[in-house]
Amino acid sequence: MWTLCSIGSNIEPINNTALALTRLARLFGQVQLSPLVRTRAVAVTGQQDFLNAFIRFESDASDFELKQQLNAIEIDLGRDRSHRDSKILPRPMDIDILDRQHTLARLKPNESTPYLNAVWHAEQSGQPDQTWSVEVGGVLLGQVPATIDFDHTTGQVSVVTQQTNRVEHRGKASLAS
């Protein structure tokens, strides 16, 4: 089943996003990434901006199993989900499931928030207002949608940047976990 998630970080966002993308690619084999967008913190203590994006991937896991897998990534990157104020504290990584569909084309956010709207606008218009870049293995991600592939045979992650009317392989990147 195809899954749409939002990812966000406002504690070491560049580093934690690169680590999360690596883990997600290893877990799901291939992850499609939207542009990375800088958004203001809303209803979160502290004023550090967030790095936000959408990711899309296929998974046969149940909703419960998938949420457990995504929570494990958050926890591994340092999020304390057991803290009573977990929802309003700054976070190294937040991964939320927004939609699950049998076809990729039907995925869309199931709610409207300022940060989801900013990422959706950046993705749909192709002209993000405030993007961030994350360098992963020498490949700069974030300005345009990209696909991150994990080769289970070699253990290598390769980044494929998608551009209008073509897909350009940008090189293999061995990503640290």
mmCIF file of C-alpha atoms in Angstrom:
data_model
loop_
_atom_site.group_PDB
_atom_site.id
_atom_site.type_symbol
_atom_site.label_atom_id
_atom_site.label_comp_id
_atom_site.label_asym_id
_atom_site.label_seq_id
_atom_site.Cartn_x
_atom_site.Cartn_y
_atom_site.Cartn_z
ATOM 1 C CA MET A 1 0.000 0.000 0.000
ATOM 2 C CA TRP A 2 1.279 3.473 -0.822
ATOM 3 C CA THR A 3 1.831 5.761 2.146
ATOM 4 C CA LEU A 4 2.181 9.526 2.417
ATOM 5 C CA CYS A 5 3.945 10.866 5.519
ATOM 6 C CA SER A 6 5.114 14.234 6.677
ATOM 7 C CA ILE A 7 8.545 14.518 8.230
ATOM 8 C CA GLY A 8 9.739 17.422 10.320
ATOM 9 C CA SER A 9 12.673 18.367 12.496
ATOM 10 C CA ASN A 10 13.723 21.451 14.415
ATOM 11 C CA ILE A 11 16.632 19.978 16.380
ATOM 12 C CA GLU A 12 19.678 19.614 14.119
ATOM 13 C CA PRO A 13 17.215 19.406 11.210
ATOM 14 C CA ILE A 14 19.717 18.936 8.389
ATOM 15 C CA ASN A 15 21.557 16.087 10.091
ATOM 16 C CA ASN A 16 18.454 14.385 11.498
ATOM 17 C CA THR A 17 16.585 14.586 8.196
ATOM 18 C CA ALA A 18 19.501 12.962 6.351
ATOM 19 C CA LEU A 19 19.625 10.187 8.965
ATOM 20 C CA ALA A 20 15.851 9.654 8.841
ATOM 21 C CA LEU A 21 15.833 9.464 5.031
ATOM 22 C CA THR A 22 18.591 6.857 5.148
ATOM 23 C CA ARG A 23 16.677 4.737 7.639
ATOM 24 C CA LEU A 24 13.440 5.104 5.720
ATOM 25 C CA ALA A 25 15.128 4.009 2.471
ATOM 26 C CA ARG A 26 16.642 0.994 4.218
ATOM 27 C CA LEU A 27 13.270 0.084 5.686
ATOM 28 C CA PHE A 28 11.103 0.571 2.590
ATOM 29 C CA GLY A 29 13.579 0.170 -0.280
ATOM 30 C CA GLN A 30 12.556 3.333 -2.079
ATOM 31 C CA VAL A 31 11.355 6.659 -0.713
ATOM 32 C CA GLN A 32 10.082 9.579 -2.756
ATOM 33 C CA LEU A 33 10.930 12.952 -1.235
ATOM 34 C CA SER A 34 9.260 16.318 -1.839
ATOM 35 C CA PRO A 35 11.197 19.584 -1.690
ATOM 36 C CA LEU A 36 12.402 20.345 1.842
ATOM 37 C CA VAL A 37 10.636 23.429 3.180
ATOM 38 C CA ARG A 38 11.514 25.732 6.093
ATOM 39 C CA THR A 39 8.472 26.516 8.250
ATOM 40 C CA ARG A 40 7.960 28.405 11.486
ATOM 41 C CA ALA A 41 7.283 26.441 14.651
ATOM 42 C CA VAL A 42 3.572 26.534 15.538
ATOM 43 C CA ALA A 43 2.281 25.274 18.902
ATOM 44 C CA VAL A 44 5.790 24.045 19.766
ATOM 45 C CA THR A 45 7.951 25.421 22.552
ATOM 46 C CA GLY A 46 11.060 27.212 21.334
ATOM 47 C CA GLN A 47 11.329 29.168 18.145
ATOM 48 C CA GLN A 48 13.598 27.019 15.978
ATOM 49 C CA ASP A 49 12.293 26.701 12.419
ATOM 50 C CA PHE A 50 11.302 23.266 11.158
ATOM 51 C CA LEU A 51 12.564 21.457 8.111
ATOM 52 C CA ASN A 52 9.458 19.764 6.661
ATOM 53 C CA ALA A 53 8.773 17.495 3.703
ATOM 54 C CA PHE A 54 6.513 14.773 2.397
ATOM 55 C CA ILE A 55 7.716 11.258 1.780
ATOM 56 C CA ARG A 56 5.964 8.520 -0.159
ATOM 57 C CA PHE A 57 6.732 4.816 -0.105
ATOM 58 C CA GLU A 58 5.139 1.402 -0.401
ATOM 59 C CA SER A 59 4.655 -0.865 2.612
ATOM 60 C CA ASP A 60 2.641 -3.978 3.342
ATOM 61 C CA ALA A 61 2.710 -3.245 7.081
ATOM 62 C CA SER A 62 -0.562 -2.653 8.896
ATOM 63 C CA ASP A 63 -1.285 0.878 10.102
ATOM 64 C CA PHE A 64 -0.258 -0.139 13.633
ATOM 65 C CA GLU A 65 2.964 -1.858 12.507
ATOM 66 C CA LEU A 66 3.871 1.076 10.274
ATOM 67 C CA LYS A 67 3.356 3.599 13.082
ATOM 68 C CA GLN A 68 5.577 1.462 15.338
ATOM 69 C CA GLN A 69 8.329 1.429 12.676
ATOM 70 C CA LEU A 70 8.139 5.201 12.202
ATOM 71 C CA ASN A 71 8.075 5.857 15.965
ATOM 72 C CA ALA A 72 11.207 3.703 16.319
ATOM 73 C CA ILE A 73 13.047 5.981 13.870
ATOM 74 C CA GLU A 74 11.948 9.051 15.842
ATOM 75 C CA ILE A 75 13.115 7.489 19.103
ATOM 76 C CA ASP A 76 16.433 6.345 17.613
ATOM 77 C CA LEU A 77 17.081 9.951 16.555
ATOM 78 C CA GLY A 78 16.410 11.189 20.097
ATOM 79 C CA ARG A 79 12.716 11.988 20.381
ATOM 80 C CA ASP A 80 11.262 11.260 23.799
ATOM 81 C CA ARG A 81 7.749 10.134 22.896
ATOM 82 C CA SER A 82 7.042 9.207 26.535
ATOM 83 C CA HIS A 83 7.439 12.799 27.758
ATOM 84 C CA ARG A 84 4.056 14.239 28.750
ATOM 85 C CA ASP A 85 4.716 17.323 26.572
ATOM 86 C CA SER A 86 6.076 15.342 23.617
ATOM 87 C CA LYS A 87 3.620 16.956 21.186
ATOM 88 C CA ILE A 88 4.745 20.515 21.963
ATOM 89 C CA LEU A 89 8.492 20.037 22.520
ATOM 90 C CA PRO A 90 11.132 20.665 19.831
ATOM 91 C CA ARG A 91 12.012 17.406 18.131
ATOM 92 C CA PRO A 92 14.847 15.788 16.217
ATOM 93 C CA MET A 93 12.301 13.993 14.031
ATOM 94 C CA ASP A 94 8.540 13.770 13.699
ATOM 95 C CA ILE A 95 7.028 11.378 11.161
ATOM 96 C CA ASP A 96 3.255 11.384 10.721
ATOM 97 C CA ILE A 97 1.181 9.155 8.472
ATOM 98 C CA LEU A 98 -1.098 11.380 6.397
ATOM 99 C CA ASP A 99 -2.687 8.957 3.941
ATOM 100 C CA ARG A 100 -2.557 5.361 2.684
ATOM 101 C CA GLN A 101 -3.913 4.343 -0.711
ATOM 102 C CA HIS A 102 -3.603 1.466 -3.170
ATOM 103 C CA THR A 103 -2.332 3.842 -5.859
ATOM 104 C CA LEU A 104 0.338 6.527 -5.625
ATOM 105 C CA ALA A 105 -1.700 9.086 -7.572
ATOM 106 C CA ARG A 106 -4.484 9.131 -4.955
ATOM 107 C CA LEU A 107 -2.271 10.106 -2.011
ATOM 108 C CA LYS A 108 -2.943 13.520 -0.506
ATOM 109 C CA PRO A 109 -2.668 15.126 2.933
ATOM 110 C CA ASN A 110 -5.679 14.350 5.114
ATOM 111 C CA GLU A 111 -5.533 17.659 7.002
ATOM 112 C CA SER A 112 -4.647 21.288 6.488
ATOM 113 C CA THR A 113 -1.990 22.974 8.623
ATOM 114 C CA PRO A 114 0.419 25.805 7.802
ATOM 115 C CA TYR A 115 3.390 23.466 7.434
ATOM 116 C CA LEU A 116 1.510 20.832 5.391
ATOM 117 C CA ASN A 117 0.128 23.573 3.147
ATOM 118 C CA ALA A 118 3.636 25.001 2.630
ATOM 119 C CA VAL A 119 5.050 21.614 1.629
ATOM 120 C CA TRP A 120 2.045 20.847 -0.611
ATOM 121 C CA HIS A 121 2.413 24.252 -2.310
ATOM 122 C CA ALA A 122 6.149 23.721 -2.844
ATOM 123 C CA GLU A 123 5.528 20.311 -4.357
ATOM 124 C CA GLN A 124 2.596 21.287 -6.550
ATOM 125 C CA SER A 125 3.977 24.592 -7.824
ATOM 126 C CA GLY A 126 7.542 23.417 -8.255
ATOM 127 C CA GLN A 127 8.566 26.740 -6.729
ATOM 128 C CA PRO A 128 9.108 26.398 -3.008
ATOM 129 C CA ASP A 129 9.248 29.677 -1.084
ATOM 130 C CA GLN A 130 11.809 28.722 1.548
ATOM 131 C CA THR A 131 13.625 25.486 0.854
ATOM 132 C CA TRP A 132 16.374 23.824 2.813
ATOM 133 C CA SER A 133 19.011 21.565 1.368
ATOM 134 C CA VAL A 134 20.374 18.396 2.867
ATOM 135 C CA GLU A 135 23.618 17.015 1.528
ATOM 136 C CA VAL A 136 23.645 13.256 1.546
ATOM 137 C CA GLY A 137 26.736 11.481 0.263
ATOM 138 C CA GLY A 138 27.683 14.476 -1.850
ATOM 139 C CA VAL A 139 24.210 14.761 -3.382
ATOM 140 C CA LEU A 140 22.190 17.856 -2.547
ATOM 141 C CA LEU A 141 18.552 17.054 -1.789
ATOM 142 C CA GLY A 142 15.695 19.394 -1.119
ATOM 143 C CA GLN A 143 15.244 21.766 -4.030
ATOM 144 C CA VAL A 144 13.317 19.354 -6.268
ATOM 145 C CA PRO A 145 11.550 16.060 -5.644
ATOM 146 C CA ALA A 146 13.930 13.105 -5.405
ATOM 147 C CA THR A 147 13.776 9.347 -5.082
ATOM 148 C CA ILE A 148 16.085 7.600 -2.658
ATOM 149 C CA ASP A 149 16.739 3.907 -3.370
ATOM 150 C CA PHE A 150 18.303 1.298 -1.115
ATOM 151 C CA ASP A 151 20.014 -1.693 -2.744
ATOM 152 C CA HIS A 152 19.678 -4.598 -0.314
ATOM 153 C CA THR A 153 22.386 -6.534 -2.159
ATOM 154 C CA THR A 154 25.114 -3.900 -1.872
ATOM 155 C CA GLY A 155 23.832 -1.961 1.142
ATOM 156 C CA GLN A 156 24.202 1.238 -0.876
ATOM 157 C CA VAL A 157 21.760 4.106 -1.067
ATOM 158 C CA SER A 158 21.499 5.942 -4.369
ATOM 159 C CA VAL A 159 19.783 9.245 -4.900
ATOM 160 C CA VAL A 160 17.866 9.836 -8.107
ATOM 161 C CA THR A 161 16.790 13.441 -8.642
ATOM 162 C CA GLN A 162 13.652 13.879 -10.688
ATOM 163 C CA GLN A 163 13.488 16.853 -12.976
ATOM 164 C CA THR A 164 10.924 17.948 -15.513
ATOM 165 C CA ASN A 165 10.559 15.312 -18.244
ATOM 166 C CA ARG A 166 13.595 13.296 -17.145
ATOM 167 C CA VAL A 167 15.132 11.365 -14.333
ATOM 168 C CA GLU A 168 18.800 12.004 -13.730
ATOM 169 C CA HIS A 169 20.901 9.628 -11.654
ATOM 170 C CA ARG A 170 23.016 11.822 -9.388
ATOM 171 C CA GLY A 171 25.363 9.128 -8.146
ATOM 172 C CA LYS A 172 25.527 6.568 -5.430
ATOM 173 C CA ALA A 173 25.656 7.853 -1.945
ATOM 174 C CA SER A 174 26.635 5.679 0.972
ATOM 175 C CA LEU A 175 24.567 7.167 3.763
ATOM 176 C CA ALA A 176 25.517 6.904 7.393
ATOM 177 C CA SER A 177 22.893 5.491 9.707
#
